[in-house]
Short mmCIF file of the C-alpha atoms (twelve columns), coordinates in Angstrom:
data_MODEL
# 
_entry.id   MODEL 
# 
loop_
_atom_site.group_PDB 
_atom_site.id 
_atom_site.type_symbol 
_atom_site.label_atom_id 
_atom_site.label_alt_id 
_atom_site.label_comp_id 
_atom_site.label_asym_id 
_atom_site.label_seq_id 
_atom_site.Cartn_x 
_atom_site.Cartn_y 
_atom_site.Cartn_z 
_atom_site.pdbx_PDB_model_num 
ATOM 1   C CA . UNK A 1   0.006   0.006  -0.037  1 
ATOM 2   C CA . UNK A 2   1.107   3.579  -0.478  1 
ATOM 3   C CA . UNK A 3   1.662   5.943  2.443   1 
ATOM 4   C CA . UNK A 4   1.958   9.719  2.345   1 
ATOM 5   C CA . UNK A 5   4.471   11.255 4.679   1 
ATOM 6   C CA . UNK A 6   2.855   14.279 6.328   1 
ATOM 7   C CA . UNK A 7   5.829   15.497 8.462   1 
ATOM 8   C CA . UNK A 8   9.565   15.288 8.761   1 
ATOM 9   C CA . UNK A 9   11.460  12.468 10.538  1 
ATOM 10  C CA . UNK A 10  11.291  12.503 14.335  1 
ATOM 11  C CA . UNK A 11  14.557  11.500 15.811  1 
ATOM 12  C CA . UNK A 12  16.311  11.312 19.161  1 
ATOM 13  C CA . UNK A 13  13.301  9.901  21.047  1 
ATOM 14  C CA . UNK A 14  15.334  6.991  22.561  1 
ATOM 15  C CA . UNK A 15  15.300  3.253  22.071  1 
ATOM 16  C CA . UNK A 16  12.636  2.340  19.454  1 
ATOM 17  C CA . UNK A 17  12.153  -1.030 21.052  1 
ATOM 18  C CA . UNK A 18  10.804  0.587  24.230  1 
ATOM 19  C CA . UNK A 19  9.240   3.754  22.707  1 
ATOM 20  C CA . UNK A 20  5.708   4.502  23.868  1 
ATOM 21  C CA . UNK A 21  3.536   7.242  22.538  1 
ATOM 22  C CA . UNK A 22  -0.052  8.591  22.639  1 
ATOM 23  C CA . UNK A 23  -2.282  10.750 20.679  1 
ATOM 24  C CA . UNK A 24  -4.212  13.624 22.217  1 
ATOM 25  C CA . UNK A 25  -6.821  15.723 20.454  1 
ATOM 26  C CA . UNK A 26  -7.739  18.972 22.315  1 
ATOM 27  C CA . UNK A 27  -9.256  22.358 21.677  1 
ATOM 28  C CA . UNK A 28  -7.419  23.725 24.579  1 
ATOM 29  C CA . UNK A 29  -9.993  22.940 27.165  1 
ATOM 30  C CA . UNK A 30  -10.716 19.768 29.145  1 
ATOM 31  C CA . UNK A 31  -13.476 18.671 26.700  1 
ATOM 32  C CA . UNK A 32  -14.355 15.251 25.636  1 
ATOM 33  C CA . UNK A 33  -12.770 15.602 22.253  1 
ATOM 34  C CA . UNK A 34  -11.942 12.370 20.512  1 
ATOM 35  C CA . UNK A 35  -9.764  11.131 17.627  1 
ATOM 36  C CA . UNK A 36  -10.886 8.259  15.505  1 
ATOM 37  C CA . UNK A 37  -8.667  6.232  13.335  1 
ATOM 38  C CA . UNK A 38  -9.241  3.136  11.330  1 
ATOM 39  C CA . UNK A 39  -5.607  2.476  12.046  1 
ATOM 40  C CA . UNK A 40  -2.136  4.126  11.748  1 
ATOM 41  C CA . UNK A 41  1.346   3.107  11.468  1 
ATOM 42  C CA . UNK A 42  4.486   4.086  13.416  1 
ATOM 43  C CA . UNK A 43  7.622   3.168  11.418  1 
ATOM 44  C CA . UNK A 44  10.774  2.873  13.639  1 
ATOM 45  C CA . UNK A 45  12.950  1.399  11.026  1 
ATOM 46  C CA . UNK A 46  16.305  2.826  10.088  1 
ATOM 47  C CA . UNK A 47  15.742  4.988  6.999   1 
ATOM 48  C CA . UNK A 48  18.894  7.107  7.367   1 
ATOM 49  C CA . UNK A 49  22.147  6.273  5.553   1 
ATOM 50  C CA . UNK A 50  25.416  6.079  7.627   1 
ATOM 51  C CA . UNK A 51  27.941  8.781  7.578   1 
ATOM 52  C CA . UNK A 52  31.573  8.114  6.929   1 
ATOM 53  C CA . UNK A 53  34.650  10.437 7.344   1 
ATOM 54  C CA . UNK A 54  38.169  9.932  5.893   1 
ATOM 55  C CA . UNK A 55  41.149  11.133 7.963   1 
ATOM 56  C CA . UNK A 56  44.814  11.448 6.870   1 
ATOM 57  C CA . UNK A 57  47.895  12.705 8.716   1 
ATOM 58  C CA . UNK A 58  49.161  16.278 8.121   1 
ATOM 59  C CA . UNK A 59  51.159  16.429 4.918   1 
ATOM 60  C CA . UNK A 60  54.966  16.107 5.559   1 
ATOM 61  C CA . UNK A 61  56.004  17.896 2.337   1 
ATOM 62  C CA . UNK A 62  55.753  21.413 1.008   1 
ATOM 63  C CA . UNK A 63  52.569  22.946 -0.360  1 
ATOM 64  C CA . UNK A 64  50.336  20.084 1.048   1 
ATOM 65  C CA . UNK A 65  52.244  17.227 -0.655  1 
ATOM 66  C CA . UNK A 66  53.090  14.046 1.106   1 
ATOM 67  C CA . UNK A 67  56.661  12.806 0.875   1 
ATOM 68  C CA . UNK A 68  55.738  9.741  2.805   1 
ATOM 69  C CA . UNK A 69  52.786  7.743  1.636   1 
ATOM 70  C CA . UNK A 70  49.886  8.528  3.896   1 
ATOM 71  C CA . UNK A 71  47.630  6.180  5.743   1 
ATOM 72  C CA . UNK A 72  43.882  6.608  5.112   1 
ATOM 73  C CA . UNK A 73  41.513  5.840  7.952   1 
ATOM 74  C CA . UNK A 74  37.712  5.622  7.419   1 
ATOM 75  C CA . UNK A 75  35.357  6.023  10.344  1 
ATOM 76  C CA . UNK A 76  31.534  5.312  9.932   1 
ATOM 77  C CA . UNK A 77  28.622  5.702  12.182  1 
ATOM 78  C CA . UNK A 78  24.891  5.131  11.683  1 
ATOM 79  C CA . UNK A 79  23.293  6.938  14.602  1 
ATOM 80  C CA . UNK A 80  21.121  5.459  17.430  1 
ATOM 81  C CA . UNK A 81  18.986  3.182  15.289  1 
ATOM 82  C CA . UNK A 82  21.390  1.850  12.727  1 
ATOM 83  C CA . UNK A 83  24.365  -0.543 12.428  1 
ATOM 84  C CA . UNK A 84  27.006  -0.059 9.733   1 
ATOM 85  C CA . UNK A 85  27.207  -3.255 7.712   1 
ATOM 86  C CA . UNK A 86  30.234  -2.397 5.621   1 
ATOM 87  C CA . UNK A 87  32.374  0.475  4.322   1 
ATOM 88  C CA . UNK A 88  33.725  0.328  0.839   1 
ATOM 89  C CA . UNK A 89  36.301  2.347  -1.002  1 
ATOM 90  C CA . UNK A 90  38.286  2.596  -4.202  1 
ATOM 91  C CA . UNK A 91  41.704  4.267  -4.936  1 
ATOM 92  C CA . UNK A 92  42.186  6.182  -8.172  1 
ATOM 93  C CA . UNK A 93  39.130  4.593  -9.874  1 
ATOM 94  C CA . UNK A 94  40.353  1.023  -9.149  1 
ATOM 95  C CA . UNK A 95  38.302  -1.929 -7.918  1 
ATOM 96  C CA . UNK A 96  35.862  -1.467 -5.033  1 
ATOM 97  C CA . UNK A 97  37.300  -2.907 -1.785  1 
ATOM 98  C CA . UNK A 98  35.761  -3.652 1.557   1 
ATOM 99  C CA . UNK A 99  37.380  -1.507 4.390   1 
ATOM 100 C CA . UNK A 100 38.958  -3.576 7.153   1 
ATOM 101 C CA . UNK A 101 41.392  -0.994 8.600   1 
ATOM 102 C CA . UNK A 102 43.681  1.845  7.602   1 
ATOM 103 C CA . UNK A 103 45.457  1.551  4.292   1 
ATOM 104 C CA . UNK A 104 48.395  3.320  2.646   1 
ATOM 105 C CA . UNK A 105 48.292  5.079  -0.739  1 
ATOM 106 C CA . UNK A 106 51.759  5.477  -2.252  1 
ATOM 107 C CA . UNK A 107 51.022  6.105  -5.872  1 
ATOM 108 C CA . UNK A 108 52.968  9.257  -6.976  1 
ATOM 109 C CA . UNK A 109 50.996  12.298 -8.085  1 
ATOM 110 C CA . UNK A 110 47.346  13.119 -7.381  1 
ATOM 111 C CA . UNK A 111 45.316  10.477 -5.660  1 
ATOM 112 C CA . UNK A 112 41.574  10.223 -5.131  1 
ATOM 113 C CA . UNK A 113 40.003  7.861  -2.573  1 
ATOM 114 C CA . UNK A 114 36.246  7.401  -2.965  1 
ATOM 115 C CA . UNK A 115 34.279  5.828  -0.095  1 
ATOM 116 C CA . UNK A 116 30.831  5.134  1.326   1 
ATOM 117 C CA . UNK A 117 29.055  2.938  3.816   1 
ATOM 118 C CA . UNK A 118 26.038  0.661  3.741   1 
ATOM 119 C CA . UNK A 119 23.984  -0.071 6.977   1 
ATOM 120 C CA . UNK A 120 22.263  -3.258 7.999   1 
ATOM 121 C CA . UNK A 121 18.940  -1.804 6.671   1 
ATOM 122 C CA . UNK A 122 20.698  -1.376 3.186   1 
ATOM 123 C CA . UNK A 123 20.694  2.349  3.325   1 
ATOM 124 C CA . UNK A 124 23.696  3.416  1.160   1 
ATOM 125 C CA . UNK A 125 25.580  6.599  1.792   1 
ATOM 126 C CA . UNK A 126 26.349  8.935  -1.106  1 
ATOM 127 C CA . UNK A 127 29.853  8.491  -2.327  1 
ATOM 128 C CA . UNK A 128 32.493  10.930 -0.803  1 
ATOM 129 C CA . UNK A 129 36.025  11.779 -2.015  1 
ATOM 130 C CA . UNK A 130 39.312  12.753 -0.577  1 
ATOM 131 C CA . UNK A 131 42.026  13.968 -2.799  1 
ATOM 132 C CA . UNK A 132 45.769  14.288 -1.905  1 
ATOM 133 C CA . UNK A 133 49.128  14.382 -3.596  1 
ATOM 134 C CA . UNK A 134 52.186  12.117 -3.082  1 
ATOM 135 C CA . UNK A 135 55.767  12.618 -4.178  1 
ATOM 136 C CA . UNK A 136 58.206  10.401 -2.356  1 
ATOM 137 C CA . UNK A 137 61.117  10.942 -4.906  1 
ATOM 138 C CA . UNK A 138 63.279  14.013 -4.722  1 
ATOM 139 C CA . UNK A 139 64.143  15.635 -8.078  1 
ATOM 140 C CA . UNK A 140 67.631  15.031 -9.517  1 
ATOM 141 C CA . UNK A 141 69.139  18.550 -10.129 1 
ATOM 142 C CA . UNK A 142 71.841  19.034 -12.744 1 
ATOM 143 C CA . UNK A 143 73.729  21.989 -14.099 1 
ATOM 144 C CA . UNK A 144 75.042  21.869 -17.703 1 
ATOM 145 C CA . UNK A 145 77.730  24.390 -18.464 1 
ATOM 146 C CA . UNK A 146 78.596  25.284 -22.060 1 
ATOM 147 C CA . UNK A 147 80.859  27.817 -23.630 1 
ATOM 148 C CA . UNK A 148 84.575  28.470 -23.522 1 
ATOM 149 C CA . UNK A 149 85.587  27.869 -19.987 1 
ATOM 150 C CA . UNK A 150 88.876  29.904 -20.137 1 
ATOM 151 C CA . UNK A 151 87.546  33.074 -21.765 1 
ATOM 152 C CA . UNK A 152 83.722  32.889 -21.179 1 
ATOM 153 C CA . UNK A 153 80.954  33.884 -21.388 1 
ATOM 154 C CA . UNK A 154 79.488  30.578 -19.976 1 
ATOM 155 C CA . UNK A 155 75.970  29.533 -20.339 1 
ATOM 156 C CA . UNK A 156 74.472  27.485 -17.470 1 
ATOM 157 C CA . UNK A 157 71.346  25.489 -17.936 1 
ATOM 158 C CA . UNK A 158 69.747  24.125 -14.740 1 
ATOM 159 C CA . UNK A 159 67.607  20.989 -14.907 1 
ATOM 160 C CA . UNK A 160 65.642  19.075 -12.298 1 
ATOM 161 C CA . UNK A 161 64.439  15.724 -13.441 1 
ATOM 162 C CA . UNK A 162 61.582  14.124 -11.403 1 
ATOM 163 C CA . UNK A 163 61.336  10.485 -12.273 1 
ATOM 164 C CA . UNK A 164 57.730  9.987  -11.169 1 
ATOM 165 C CA . UNK A 165 54.370  11.589 -11.496 1 
ATOM 166 C CA . UNK A 166 55.034  13.779 -8.424  1 
ATOM 167 C CA . UNK A 167 55.698  17.507 -8.407  1 
# 
């Protein structure tokens, strides 16, 4: 059957297993007003998706870069009524994985971790993303000198090769 929701969710009322409520109809006086229902339904099921956050250590390089591959930690909660069934993530568009604990991302360059949780009632959180940059290899600087060294002038070309996708 179809139900029409007539108000917003009511939350924070305590344990739904022991929740009691009543209906009072009043015109503001102690009259004998009455409310009649064929029947009504109270739905105490979990209809709210879990919420997950990602945390990383402070970057140890310049301008927000990581020189050391960071560990990503995912924390998920589902409020008073829910129970998180699983948290899933993918790194740089790769295969979806089930989260079982902190993981390290060492790919050089810009990395994107996408993550979301599903609760026991099968409510699925919208996918979230965290982006960060890793460059664990220092550039290899080189100075190339050309021109007559005894009389000059000399031309100096500076190069800095970086062998990975980092900065």
